[in-house]
Amino acid sequence: MARGDGTLSHDLLPGEKGPQDACGVFGVFAPGEEVSKLTYYGLYALQHRGQESAGIATSDGSQILVYKDMGLVSQVFDETSLEALQGHIAIGHTRYSTTGGSIWSNAQPTLGPRPDGTVALAHNGNLVNTEELLALVEERHGGQSRGEIARGNTTDTALVTALLNTEGSLEDSLAEIMPRLHGAYCFTLMDERTLYAARDPQGIRPLVLGRLERGWVVASETAALDICGASFVREVAPGEMLVIDEQGLRSRQVIEPKPKGCVFEYVYLARPDTRIAGRSVNESRAEMGRRLAREHPVEADLVIPTPESGTPAAIGYAQESGIAYGQGMVKNAYVGRTFIQPSQTIRQLGIRLKLNPLREVIAGKRLVVIDDSIVRGNTQRAVVRMLREAGAAEVHVRISSPPVRWPCFYGIDFASRAELIANGLDTEEIARSIGADSLGYISEEGMIAATEQGRGALCTACFSGEYPVSLPDPVARAQGIPASANSAPLEHRTVKEPA
Ligand code: SF4
């Protein structure tokens, strides 16, 4: 669909936004390397995590330069801009907005003053206590906004940048502020001489450390290490800070880890060629498909994915069920990358901008269509209608995650609670609403088992309502979460359906 800035988003239909990730981060310390180009390719590998803006900051040891703009990594940077970004330290960011709108002043990395220089910060995740942090900024700076906040940056990242402007080393400032941040954060940050990385104590979003021959890389996903030739070393631990300078790499466990990795990274968000907590994302998705086939079998002729995100689970479903696998729809992968507004005629075709059926494959067949999730249901309704128009005899929809009933506050923009189709309708009603002959969701247990992680080490809040980091009451109220359900201790608050 067309956005206000004239670009087409990845949304299939007006009013139907799929789950959106909240950014990718990258950092590199590598004397003798072209760090801006390493960061460019790292961000290229993380483009799926955010397509609204991109930015890179570099330092040569004495000065930080930053270049950022709205658009995709390939639209923002060219040889000339990368050439200007000299140095041996760099951080980079691709953005999808959660806190703060999609405008230039909210693009990252953010820059802020420090007593001894400048800090540049890139953030993946979303903080839930921004009101508290804003009050802290005002308390510390006497109500006078400085830096990016004064220039109109409305993000939680700008608040953190402002709070890093304290006496002492940047390392100590970061260690001091980390325990005051509630929610999800993976940071890459730098001053003129040092690269830092930090992860929230729940480790909600992924962050990994890699080794180059002449330096170190930190990135949201292992796929970004692969693209720049870095070997995987380990994950940045929840609650850990890394400090990388000419002396090498140091680690500081700032907060006791309480791991709660986002299960939706395995379902949809991360690239299939990424590994999280030692588990291949592609293999997790294929296993979700195999389990889905056992939990919700159906007599059919062909298993097809909703491309691309449903593909590994569809392969798994076909393997387990013995039903043939085929490609029944072709995705136009570049639709989200044009600045040309669709004409009225094209817009009315809706989903055809993005997906087109292969009639000769699906005509007369009983289909099993595999998708990763249902948010509002508009996409699945359009897919089912399109497949029937193309001659499908039956359309059975299978979903490789449980019903999404709760909003995410940790960096994924699903929809408000009222907009979620599974918040109010049961599975049969949803099947009727989207026009499917049958509908089956994988169980929560099946999804978790496919990740090979313990239930206690995962956030499943959008499915279960169990929020691992407490929500300030105004935030919960704004999203329709009952106040009575949001009164558990700050560290672990569980939200249940009202009786
Ligand atoms: S609420 Fe859902 S999407 Fe958000 S962090 Fe938890 S599991 Fe991930």
Short mmCIF file of C-alpha atoms and ligand atoms in Angstrom, two decimals:
data_model
loop_
_atom_site.label_atom_id
_atom_site.label_comp_id
_atom_site.label_asym_id
_atom_site.label_seq_id
_atom_site.Cartn_x
_atom_site.Cartn_y
_atom_site.Cartn_z
CA MET A 1 0.00 0.00 0.00
CA ALA A 2 1.07 3.58 -0.49
CA ARG A 3 2.52 5.45 2.48
CA GLY A 4 2.46 9.12 3.25
CA ASP A 5 5.99 9.52 1.91
CA GLY A 6 5.01 8.04 -1.44
CA THR A 7 6.71 4.68 -1.03
CA LEU A 8 4.94 1.36 -1.06
CA SER A 9 5.14 -0.53 2.16
CA HIS A 10 5.41 -4.28 2.52
CA ASP A 11 1.81 -4.39 3.63
CA LEU A 12 -0.31 -6.43 1.32
CA LEU A 13 -3.50 -4.49 1.71
CA PRO A 14 -4.59 -1.10 2.97
CA GLY A 15 -5.26 -1.45 6.68
CA GLU A 16 -3.51 -4.83 6.85
CA LYS A 17 -0.07 -4.39 8.28
CA GLY A 18 1.89 -7.55 8.93
CA PRO A 19 4.14 -7.78 11.96
CA GLN A 20 6.96 -5.26 11.59
CA ASP A 21 10.30 -5.56 13.26
CA ALA A 22 11.80 -2.66 15.05
CA CYS A 23 15.26 -2.32 13.54
CA GLY A 24 18.58 -3.92 12.86
CA VAL A 25 21.84 -2.81 14.46
CA PHE A 26 25.45 -3.32 13.48
CA GLY A 27 28.83 -2.26 14.89
CA VAL A 28 32.43 -2.82 13.85
CA PHE A 29 35.87 -2.02 15.27
CA ALA A 30 38.48 -2.90 12.66
CA PRO A 31 41.63 -0.80 12.08
CA GLY A 32 42.74 -1.11 8.45
CA GLU A 33 39.30 -2.10 7.15
CA GLU A 34 36.79 0.02 5.23
CA VAL A 35 34.37 0.01 8.13
CA SER A 36 31.66 2.06 6.38
CA LYS A 37 31.44 -0.58 3.62
CA LEU A 38 31.41 -3.45 6.12
CA THR A 39 28.56 -1.69 7.90
CA TYR A 40 26.74 -1.04 4.62
CA TYR A 41 26.77 -4.75 3.79
CA GLY A 42 25.89 -5.66 7.36
CA LEU A 43 22.84 -3.39 7.16
CA TYR A 44 22.02 -4.85 3.76
CA ALA A 45 21.72 -8.25 5.43
CA LEU A 46 19.49 -6.71 8.12
CA GLN A 47 17.21 -4.82 5.74
CA HIS A 48 14.25 -7.08 6.58
CA ARG A 49 14.33 -5.71 10.16
CA GLY A 50 13.52 -2.15 9.10
CA GLN A 51 12.95 -0.38 5.80
CA GLU A 52 12.06 3.16 6.78
CA SER A 53 15.49 4.71 7.28
CA ALA A 54 19.15 3.75 7.40
CA GLY A 55 22.24 5.35 8.89
CA ILE A 56 25.92 4.85 9.56
CA ALA A 57 28.27 6.67 11.97
CA THR A 58 32.05 6.31 11.79
CA SER A 59 35.01 7.54 13.80
CA ASP A 60 38.69 7.84 12.93
CA GLY A 61 39.66 8.15 16.60
CA SER A 62 39.12 11.87 16.85
CA GLN A 63 35.84 12.75 15.12
CA ILE A 64 32.45 11.09 14.59
CA LEU A 65 30.68 11.51 11.25
CA VAL A 66 27.12 10.36 10.63
CA TYR A 67 25.08 9.93 7.44
CA LYS A 68 21.44 8.87 7.58
CA ASP A 69 18.28 9.29 5.55
CA MET A 70 14.83 7.89 4.92
CA GLY A 71 14.67 4.82 2.70
CA LEU A 72 16.34 1.49 2.14
CA VAL A 73 20.05 0.95 2.70
CA SER A 74 20.59 0.85 -1.08
CA GLN A 75 18.68 4.13 -1.52
CA VAL A 76 20.40 6.00 1.31
CA PHE A 77 24.05 5.22 0.53
CA ASP A 78 26.20 5.41 -2.55
CA GLU A 79 29.96 5.17 -3.14
CA THR A 80 30.43 8.89 -2.44
CA SER A 81 28.63 8.91 0.90
CA LEU A 82 30.41 5.74 2.05
CA GLU A 83 33.76 7.17 0.92
CA ALA A 84 33.19 10.20 3.16
CA LEU A 85 32.60 7.99 6.21
CA GLN A 86 36.24 7.36 7.12
CA GLY A 87 37.60 5.69 10.23
CA HIS A 88 38.13 2.36 11.96
CA ILE A 89 34.96 2.31 14.12
CA ALA A 90 31.40 2.29 12.79
CA ILE A 91 27.85 1.63 13.88
CA GLY A 92 24.82 1.26 11.62
CA HIS A 93 21.06 1.07 11.83
CA THR A 94 18.02 0.16 9.75
CA ARG A 95 14.78 1.42 11.19
CA TYR A 96 11.17 0.48 11.51
CA SER A 97 9.49 2.95 13.83
CA THR A 98 7.79 1.93 17.06
CA THR A 99 8.30 4.76 19.55
CA GLY A 100 8.43 7.94 17.45
CA GLY A 101 7.15 8.44 13.93
CA SER A 102 8.74 7.65 10.59
CA ILE A 103 10.46 10.98 9.97
CA TRP A 104 14.02 12.02 9.17
CA SER A 105 14.75 13.46 12.61
CA ASN A 106 14.00 10.04 14.15
CA ALA A 107 16.46 8.17 11.91
CA GLN A 108 19.43 6.57 13.65
CA PRO A 109 22.22 6.52 14.75
CA THR A 110 21.39 9.37 17.10
CA LEU A 111 24.14 11.76 18.17
CA GLY A 112 24.51 13.35 21.58
CA PRO A 113 26.99 15.48 23.47
CA ARG A 114 29.26 14.04 26.17
CA PRO A 115 31.55 15.90 28.57
CA ASP A 116 34.51 14.41 26.67
CA GLY A 117 33.13 14.38 23.11
CA THR A 118 30.21 12.78 21.30
CA VAL A 119 28.19 9.57 21.51
CA ALA A 120 26.44 7.88 18.57
CA LEU A 121 23.76 5.28 19.39
CA ALA A 122 21.79 2.68 17.40
CA HIS A 123 18.92 0.78 19.04
CA ASN A 124 16.86 -2.30 18.23
CA GLY A 125 13.87 -2.85 20.51
CA ASN A 126 11.41 -0.67 22.33
CA LEU A 127 11.49 0.77 25.85
CA VAL A 128 8.25 0.78 27.82
CA ASN A 129 9.12 3.37 30.51
CA THR A 130 9.73 6.36 28.26
CA GLU A 131 7.67 8.70 30.48
CA GLU A 132 9.95 7.90 33.39
CA LEU A 133 13.05 8.35 31.22
CA LEU A 134 11.79 11.69 29.89
CA ALA A 135 11.30 12.86 33.47
CA LEU A 136 14.86 11.75 34.25
CA VAL A 137 16.22 13.70 31.26
CA GLU A 138 14.34 16.79 32.44
CA GLU A 139 15.58 16.33 36.00
CA ARG A 140 19.19 15.97 34.88
CA HIS A 141 19.21 18.73 32.31
CA GLY A 142 17.02 21.21 34.15
CA GLY A 143 14.09 20.87 31.75
CA GLN A 144 16.22 22.09 28.86
CA SER A 145 16.13 19.72 25.94
CA ARG A 146 19.48 19.34 24.23
CA GLY A 147 20.89 17.36 21.37
CA GLU A 148 18.51 15.39 19.18
CA ILE A 149 15.49 15.85 21.49
CA ALA A 150 15.76 19.61 20.99
CA ARG A 151 15.86 18.99 17.22
CA GLY A 152 12.58 17.08 17.30
CA ASN A 153 13.72 13.49 17.77
CA THR A 154 10.83 11.80 19.61
CA THR A 155 12.31 8.32 20.01
CA ASP A 156 13.20 6.34 23.11
CA THR A 157 16.70 6.16 21.58
CA ALA A 158 17.07 9.95 21.81
CA LEU A 159 16.18 9.75 25.52
CA VAL A 160 18.89 7.16 26.14
CA THR A 161 21.38 9.24 24.15
CA ALA A 162 20.59 12.23 26.38
CA LEU A 163 20.95 10.11 29.52
CA LEU A 164 24.45 9.04 28.45
CA ASN A 165 25.62 12.64 28.89
CA THR A 166 26.93 12.25 32.43
CA GLU A 167 30.33 12.78 34.07
CA GLY A 168 32.75 9.85 33.95
CA SER A 169 33.46 7.41 31.16
CA LEU A 170 30.84 6.42 28.58
CA GLU A 171 31.24 2.86 29.86
CA ASP A 172 30.21 3.96 33.36
CA SER A 173 27.36 6.13 32.03
CA LEU A 174 25.98 3.16 30.10
CA ALA A 175 26.35 0.83 33.08
CA GLU A 176 24.53 3.37 35.24
CA ILE A 177 21.59 3.81 32.87
CA MET A 178 21.05 0.20 31.74
CA PRO A 179 19.19 -0.92 34.90
CA ARG A 180 16.83 2.07 34.53
CA LEU A 181 15.73 1.05 31.04
CA HIS A 182 12.67 -1.24 30.95
CA GLY A 183 11.80 -3.12 27.80
CA ALA A 184 13.83 -4.40 24.89
CA TYR A 185 17.15 -2.94 23.83
CA CYS A 186 20.09 -4.08 21.79
CA PHE A 187 22.47 -1.14 21.47
CA THR A 188 25.52 -0.55 19.36
CA LEU A 189 27.15 2.73 20.32
CA MET A 190 30.42 4.53 20.06
CA ASP A 191 32.41 7.54 21.09
CA GLU A 192 35.44 8.75 19.16
CA ARG A 193 37.68 5.90 20.38
CA THR A 194 35.57 2.95 21.49
CA LEU A 195 32.78 0.67 20.25
CA TYR A 196 30.20 -0.58 22.76
CA ALA A 197 27.34 -3.06 22.61
CA ALA A 198 24.68 -3.78 25.23
CA ARG A 199 21.63 -6.03 25.54
CA ASP A 200 18.68 -5.89 27.94
CA PRO A 201 18.66 -8.46 30.77
CA GLN A 202 15.86 -10.45 29.11
CA GLY A 203 17.75 -10.58 25.79
CA ILE A 204 14.44 -10.06 24.01
CA ARG A 205 16.01 -9.13 20.67
CA PRO A 206 19.00 -11.04 19.30
CA LEU A 207 22.56 -9.64 19.30
CA VAL A 208 25.72 -11.52 18.32
CA LEU A 209 29.48 -10.99 18.38
CA GLY A 210 31.71 -11.89 15.44
CA ARG A 211 35.44 -11.86 14.71
CA LEU A 212 37.18 -10.38 11.71
CA GLU A 213 40.85 -11.02 10.97
CA ARG A 214 41.56 -7.43 12.05
CA GLY A 215 38.71 -6.63 14.37
CA TRP A 216 35.28 -7.29 15.85
CA VAL A 217 31.70 -7.09 14.64
CA VAL A 218 28.42 -6.90 16.60
CA ALA A 219 25.12 -7.45 14.76
CA SER A 220 21.44 -8.20 15.28
CA GLU A 221 21.68 -11.51 13.40
CA THR A 222 24.35 -14.02 12.45
CA ALA A 223 23.39 -13.52 8.77
CA ALA A 224 24.97 -10.04 9.01
CA LEU A 225 28.23 -11.60 10.22
CA ASP A 226 28.22 -14.02 7.28
CA ILE A 227 27.83 -11.28 4.69
CA CYS A 228 30.92 -9.40 5.87
CA GLY A 229 33.13 -12.45 6.41
CA ALA A 230 33.08 -12.37 10.22
CA SER A 231 33.08 -15.65 12.10
CA PHE A 232 30.48 -16.14 14.83
CA VAL A 233 32.02 -15.96 18.33
CA ARG A 234 28.99 -15.96 20.65
CA GLU A 235 25.78 -14.16 21.52
CA VAL A 236 26.03 -10.99 23.57
CA ALA A 237 24.60 -12.20 26.89
CA PRO A 238 21.40 -10.68 28.27
CA GLY A 239 22.40 -7.82 30.58
CA GLU A 240 25.95 -7.73 29.19
CA MET A 241 27.99 -4.79 27.91
CA LEU A 242 30.89 -5.23 25.49
CA VAL A 243 33.65 -2.63 25.21
CA ILE A 244 35.97 -2.83 22.20
CA ASP A 245 38.97 -0.55 21.71
CA GLU A 246 42.67 -0.70 20.85
CA GLN A 247 43.28 -2.84 23.94
CA GLY A 248 40.86 -5.47 22.63
CA LEU A 249 37.47 -6.68 23.87
CA ARG A 250 36.19 -6.45 27.45
CA SER A 251 32.93 -7.75 28.85
CA ARG A 252 30.95 -6.42 31.79
CA GLN A 253 27.85 -8.21 33.10
CA VAL A 254 25.92 -5.11 34.16
CA ILE A 255 22.59 -6.77 35.06
CA GLU A 256 21.84 -10.32 36.09
CA PRO A 257 20.50 -12.16 33.02
CA LYS A 258 16.86 -13.30 32.96
CA PRO A 259 16.59 -14.66 29.40
CA LYS A 260 13.27 -14.16 27.59
CA GLY A 261 14.13 -14.24 23.91
CA CYS A 262 11.33 -13.27 21.51
CA VAL A 263 9.73 -16.46 20.16
CA PHE A 264 8.42 -14.52 17.17
CA GLU A 265 11.99 -14.12 15.91
CA TYR A 266 11.90 -17.88 15.23
CA VAL A 267 8.41 -17.74 13.72
CA TYR A 268 8.81 -14.83 11.34
CA LEU A 269 11.14 -11.96 12.16
CA ALA A 270 14.67 -13.24 11.80
CA ARG A 271 16.14 -14.39 8.51
CA PRO A 272 15.90 -18.15 8.00
CA ASP A 273 19.70 -18.33 7.59
CA THR A 274 20.21 -16.83 11.06
CA ARG A 275 20.88 -18.87 14.20
CA ILE A 276 19.45 -17.75 17.55
CA ALA A 277 20.61 -19.32 20.82
CA GLY A 278 22.30 -22.05 18.80
CA ARG A 279 19.14 -22.97 16.89
CA SER A 280 18.74 -22.55 13.12
CA VAL A 281 15.73 -20.33 12.41
CA ASN A 282 15.03 -22.23 9.17
CA GLU A 283 15.05 -25.56 10.99
CA SER A 284 12.77 -24.15 13.72
CA ARG A 285 10.25 -23.09 11.05
CA ALA A 286 10.42 -26.45 9.25
CA GLU A 287 9.85 -28.22 12.57
CA MET A 288 6.87 -25.92 13.29
CA GLY A 289 5.47 -27.11 9.95
CA ARG A 290 6.02 -30.79 10.83
CA ARG A 291 4.32 -30.32 14.20
CA LEU A 292 1.49 -28.37 12.57
CA ALA A 293 0.92 -31.32 10.20
CA ARG A 294 0.62 -33.69 13.17
CA GLU A 295 -1.63 -31.32 15.13
CA HIS A 296 -3.89 -30.35 12.20
CA PRO A 297 -3.87 -32.99 9.44
CA VAL A 298 -6.16 -32.62 6.43
CA GLU A 299 -6.91 -34.54 3.22
CA ALA A 300 -5.42 -32.46 0.43
CA ASP A 301 -3.49 -32.57 -2.88
CA LEU A 302 -0.93 -29.82 -2.47
CA VAL A 303 0.84 -27.83 0.28
CA ILE A 304 1.74 -24.27 -0.71
CA PRO A 305 3.33 -21.46 1.31
CA THR A 306 2.35 -17.83 1.49
CA PRO A 307 5.74 -16.70 0.19
CA GLU A 308 8.32 -16.12 1.51
CA SER A 309 7.80 -16.32 5.24
CA GLY A 310 5.58 -19.44 5.10
CA THR A 311 8.03 -21.45 2.99
CA PRO A 312 10.10 -23.40 5.57
CA ALA A 313 6.97 -24.37 7.55
CA ALA A 314 5.20 -25.44 4.35
CA ILE A 315 8.16 -27.69 3.46
CA GLY A 316 7.96 -29.19 6.97
CA TYR A 317 4.19 -29.70 6.69
CA ALA A 318 4.62 -31.45 3.33
CA GLN A 319 7.42 -33.68 4.69
CA GLU A 320 5.36 -34.79 7.66
CA SER A 321 2.00 -35.18 5.89
CA GLY A 322 3.29 -36.81 2.71
CA ILE A 323 1.28 -34.29 0.66
CA ALA A 324 3.16 -32.85 -2.32
CA TYR A 325 4.77 -29.42 -1.87
CA GLY A 326 4.41 -26.80 -4.58
CA GLN A 327 4.70 -23.11 -5.30
CA GLY A 328 1.17 -21.85 -5.83
CA MET A 329 1.82 -18.12 -5.62
CA VAL A 330 4.64 -15.93 -6.87
CA LYS A 331 5.75 -13.00 -4.75
CA ASN A 332 6.92 -9.77 -6.29
CA ALA A 333 9.89 -9.28 -3.96
CA TYR A 334 10.52 -5.72 -5.08
CA VAL A 335 7.10 -4.24 -4.45
CA GLY A 336 8.23 -2.64 -1.20
CA ARG A 337 11.12 -0.98 -2.98
CA THR A 338 9.48 1.41 -5.37
CA PHE A 339 8.76 5.08 -4.85
CA ILE A 340 6.08 5.10 -7.54
CA GLN A 341 2.57 5.33 -6.17
CA PRO A 342 0.23 2.72 -7.66
CA SER A 343 -2.54 4.00 -9.88
CA GLN A 344 -6.11 3.70 -8.65
CA THR A 345 -6.70 0.67 -10.91
CA ILE A 346 -3.63 -1.14 -9.57
CA ARG A 347 -4.48 -0.26 -5.98
CA GLN A 348 -7.89 -1.86 -6.37
CA LEU A 349 -6.18 -5.13 -7.24
CA GLY A 350 -4.76 -5.01 -3.70
CA ILE A 351 -2.92 -8.19 -3.02
CA ARG A 352 -1.94 -8.71 -6.68
CA LEU A 353 0.69 -6.03 -6.20
CA LYS A 354 2.48 -8.51 -4.04
CA LEU A 355 1.24 -12.03 -4.82
CA ASN A 356 0.07 -13.65 -8.03
CA PRO A 357 -1.38 -17.18 -8.25
CA LEU A 358 0.00 -19.90 -10.55
CA ARG A 359 -3.33 -21.08 -12.00
CA GLU A 360 -1.98 -24.19 -13.69
CA VAL A 361 -0.56 -25.39 -10.35
CA ILE A 362 -3.61 -24.80 -8.18
CA ALA A 363 -6.67 -25.22 -10.44
CA GLY A 364 -8.86 -28.11 -9.25
CA LYS A 365 -6.61 -28.88 -6.26
CA ARG A 366 -7.42 -29.21 -2.58
CA LEU A 367 -4.82 -26.83 -1.11
CA VAL A 368 -3.16 -26.51 2.29
CA VAL A 369 -1.89 -22.93 2.55
CA ILE A 370 0.79 -22.33 5.19
CA ASP A 371 1.37 -18.89 6.68
CA ASP A 372 3.44 -17.82 9.69
CA SER A 373 0.80 -15.79 11.54
CA ILE A 374 -2.58 -14.07 11.32
CA VAL A 375 -2.77 -10.53 12.65
CA ARG A 376 -5.92 -8.82 11.38
CA GLY A 377 -6.89 -11.52 8.89
CA ASN A 378 -7.25 -9.27 5.84
CA THR A 379 -4.24 -10.78 4.07
CA GLN A 380 -5.42 -14.35 4.55
CA ARG A 381 -8.94 -13.42 3.40
CA ALA A 382 -7.51 -11.91 0.21
CA VAL A 383 -5.24 -14.93 -0.35
CA VAL A 384 -8.11 -17.41 0.06
CA ARG A 385 -10.31 -15.41 -2.32
CA MET A 386 -7.49 -15.16 -4.87
CA LEU A 387 -6.82 -18.92 -4.73
CA ARG A 388 -10.52 -19.74 -5.18
CA GLU A 389 -10.73 -17.35 -8.14
CA ALA A 390 -7.75 -19.19 -9.61
CA GLY A 391 -9.69 -22.47 -9.43
CA ALA A 392 -8.70 -24.10 -6.12
CA ALA A 393 -11.21 -26.82 -5.14
CA GLU A 394 -10.62 -26.39 -1.38
CA VAL A 395 -8.46 -24.00 0.68
CA HIS A 396 -7.31 -25.19 4.11
CA VAL A 397 -5.25 -22.61 6.03
CA ARG A 398 -2.59 -23.71 8.54
CA ILE A 399 -0.66 -21.23 10.68
CA SER A 400 2.77 -21.95 12.17
CA SER A 401 2.20 -19.80 15.26
CA PRO A 402 -0.69 -19.72 17.77
CA PRO A 403 -3.38 -17.00 17.55
CA VAL A 404 -1.91 -13.50 18.14
CA ARG A 405 -4.14 -12.09 20.89
CA TRP A 406 -1.96 -9.49 22.61
CA PRO A 407 0.06 -6.52 21.40
CA CYS A 408 3.85 -6.45 21.62
CA PHE A 409 5.52 -3.69 23.62
CA TYR A 410 9.08 -4.83 22.93
CA GLY A 411 9.65 -3.65 19.43
CA ILE A 412 7.23 -5.47 17.13
CA ASP A 413 4.36 -3.50 15.72
CA PHE A 414 1.44 -5.92 15.23
CA ALA A 415 -1.69 -3.91 15.76
CA SER A 416 -3.67 -2.64 18.70
CA ARG A 417 -5.44 -5.30 20.73
CA ALA A 418 -8.83 -4.39 19.30
CA GLU A 419 -7.57 -4.94 15.74
CA LEU A 420 -6.29 -8.49 16.31
CA ILE A 421 -8.74 -10.92 14.72
CA ALA A 422 -8.05 -13.62 17.32
CA ASN A 423 -9.01 -11.22 20.10
CA GLY A 424 -12.74 -11.92 20.05
CA LEU A 425 -13.18 -14.69 17.47
CA ASP A 426 -12.47 -18.39 17.95
CA THR A 427 -10.74 -20.50 15.31
CA GLU A 428 -13.93 -21.56 13.54
CA GLU A 429 -15.17 -18.00 13.39
CA ILE A 430 -11.83 -16.84 12.00
CA ALA A 431 -11.97 -19.61 9.37
CA ARG A 432 -15.42 -18.34 8.32
CA SER A 433 -14.22 -14.74 8.37
CA ILE A 434 -11.30 -15.43 6.01
CA GLY A 435 -13.37 -17.82 3.87
CA ALA A 436 -11.22 -20.94 4.46
CA ASP A 437 -12.62 -24.49 4.36
CA SER A 438 -10.69 -25.14 7.57
CA LEU A 439 -8.14 -23.36 9.77
CA GLY A 440 -5.57 -24.76 12.20
CA TYR A 441 -2.98 -23.00 14.37
CA ILE A 442 0.03 -24.74 15.88
CA SER A 443 -0.22 -25.02 19.66
CA GLU A 444 1.95 -22.85 21.88
CA GLU A 445 3.69 -26.01 23.13
CA GLY A 446 4.40 -27.13 19.55
CA MET A 447 5.83 -23.76 18.57
CA ILE A 448 8.06 -23.59 21.64
CA ALA A 449 9.30 -27.18 21.21
CA ALA A 450 10.31 -26.36 17.61
CA THR A 451 12.65 -23.61 18.85
CA GLU A 452 14.44 -26.10 21.15
CA GLN A 453 14.44 -23.41 23.88
CA GLY A 454 12.92 -23.82 27.31
CA ARG A 455 9.54 -22.14 27.75
CA GLY A 456 10.99 -20.13 30.63
CA ALA A 457 13.67 -18.66 28.35
CA LEU A 458 11.21 -17.22 25.84
CA CYS A 459 8.86 -14.27 25.61
CA THR A 460 5.50 -15.48 24.29
CA ALA A 461 3.48 -12.46 25.38
CA CYS A 462 1.68 -11.81 22.08
CA PHE A 463 0.29 -15.35 22.25
CA SER A 464 0.03 -15.94 25.99
CA GLY A 465 -0.41 -12.50 27.57
CA GLU A 466 2.54 -13.21 29.88
CA TYR A 467 4.63 -10.07 29.64
CA PRO A 468 8.18 -10.64 30.91
CA VAL A 469 8.86 -6.92 31.50
CA SER A 470 6.22 -4.92 33.32
CA LEU A 471 4.15 -2.34 31.49
CA PRO A 472 3.48 1.08 32.95
CA ASP A 473 -0.25 1.32 33.60
CA PRO A 474 -0.92 4.12 31.08
CA VAL A 475 0.78 2.03 28.36
CA ALA A 476 -1.28 -1.02 29.26
CA ARG A 477 -4.49 1.02 29.41
CA ALA A 478 -3.83 2.59 26.02
CA GLN A 479 -3.69 -0.88 24.50
CA GLY A 480 -6.81 -2.16 26.21
CA ILE A 481 -5.01 -4.35 28.71
CA PRO A 482 -7.09 -4.46 31.89
CA ALA A 483 -5.56 -2.53 34.80
CA SER A 484 -6.31 -5.43 37.11
CA ALA A 485 -4.12 -7.63 34.96
CA ASN A 486 -1.19 -5.23 35.09
CA SER A 487 -0.46 -5.14 38.80
CA ALA A 488 2.14 -7.86 39.29
CA PRO A 489 5.65 -6.98 40.52
CA LEU A 490 7.62 -4.84 38.11
CA GLU A 491 10.06 -7.57 37.12
CA HIS A 492 7.52 -10.10 35.90
CA ARG A 493 3.96 -9.16 35.27
CA THR A 494 1.47 -11.60 33.80
CA VAL A 495 -1.52 -10.37 31.90
CA LYS A 496 -4.49 -12.72 31.64
CA GLU A 497 -7.80 -12.45 29.89
CA PRO A 498 -10.38 -10.71 32.04
CA ALA A 499 -12.86 -13.15 33.51
S1 SF4 B 1 5.31 -10.00 22.61
FE1 SF4 B 1 5.60 -11.45 20.88
S2 SF4 B 1 6.67 -10.30 19.31
FE2 SF4 B 1 6.86 -9.14 21.22
S3 SF4 B 1 8.81 -9.80 22.11
FE3 SF4 B 1 7.23 -11.10 23.00
S4 SF4 B 1 7.10 -12.90 21.64
FE4 SF4 B 1 8.22 -11.29 20.55
#
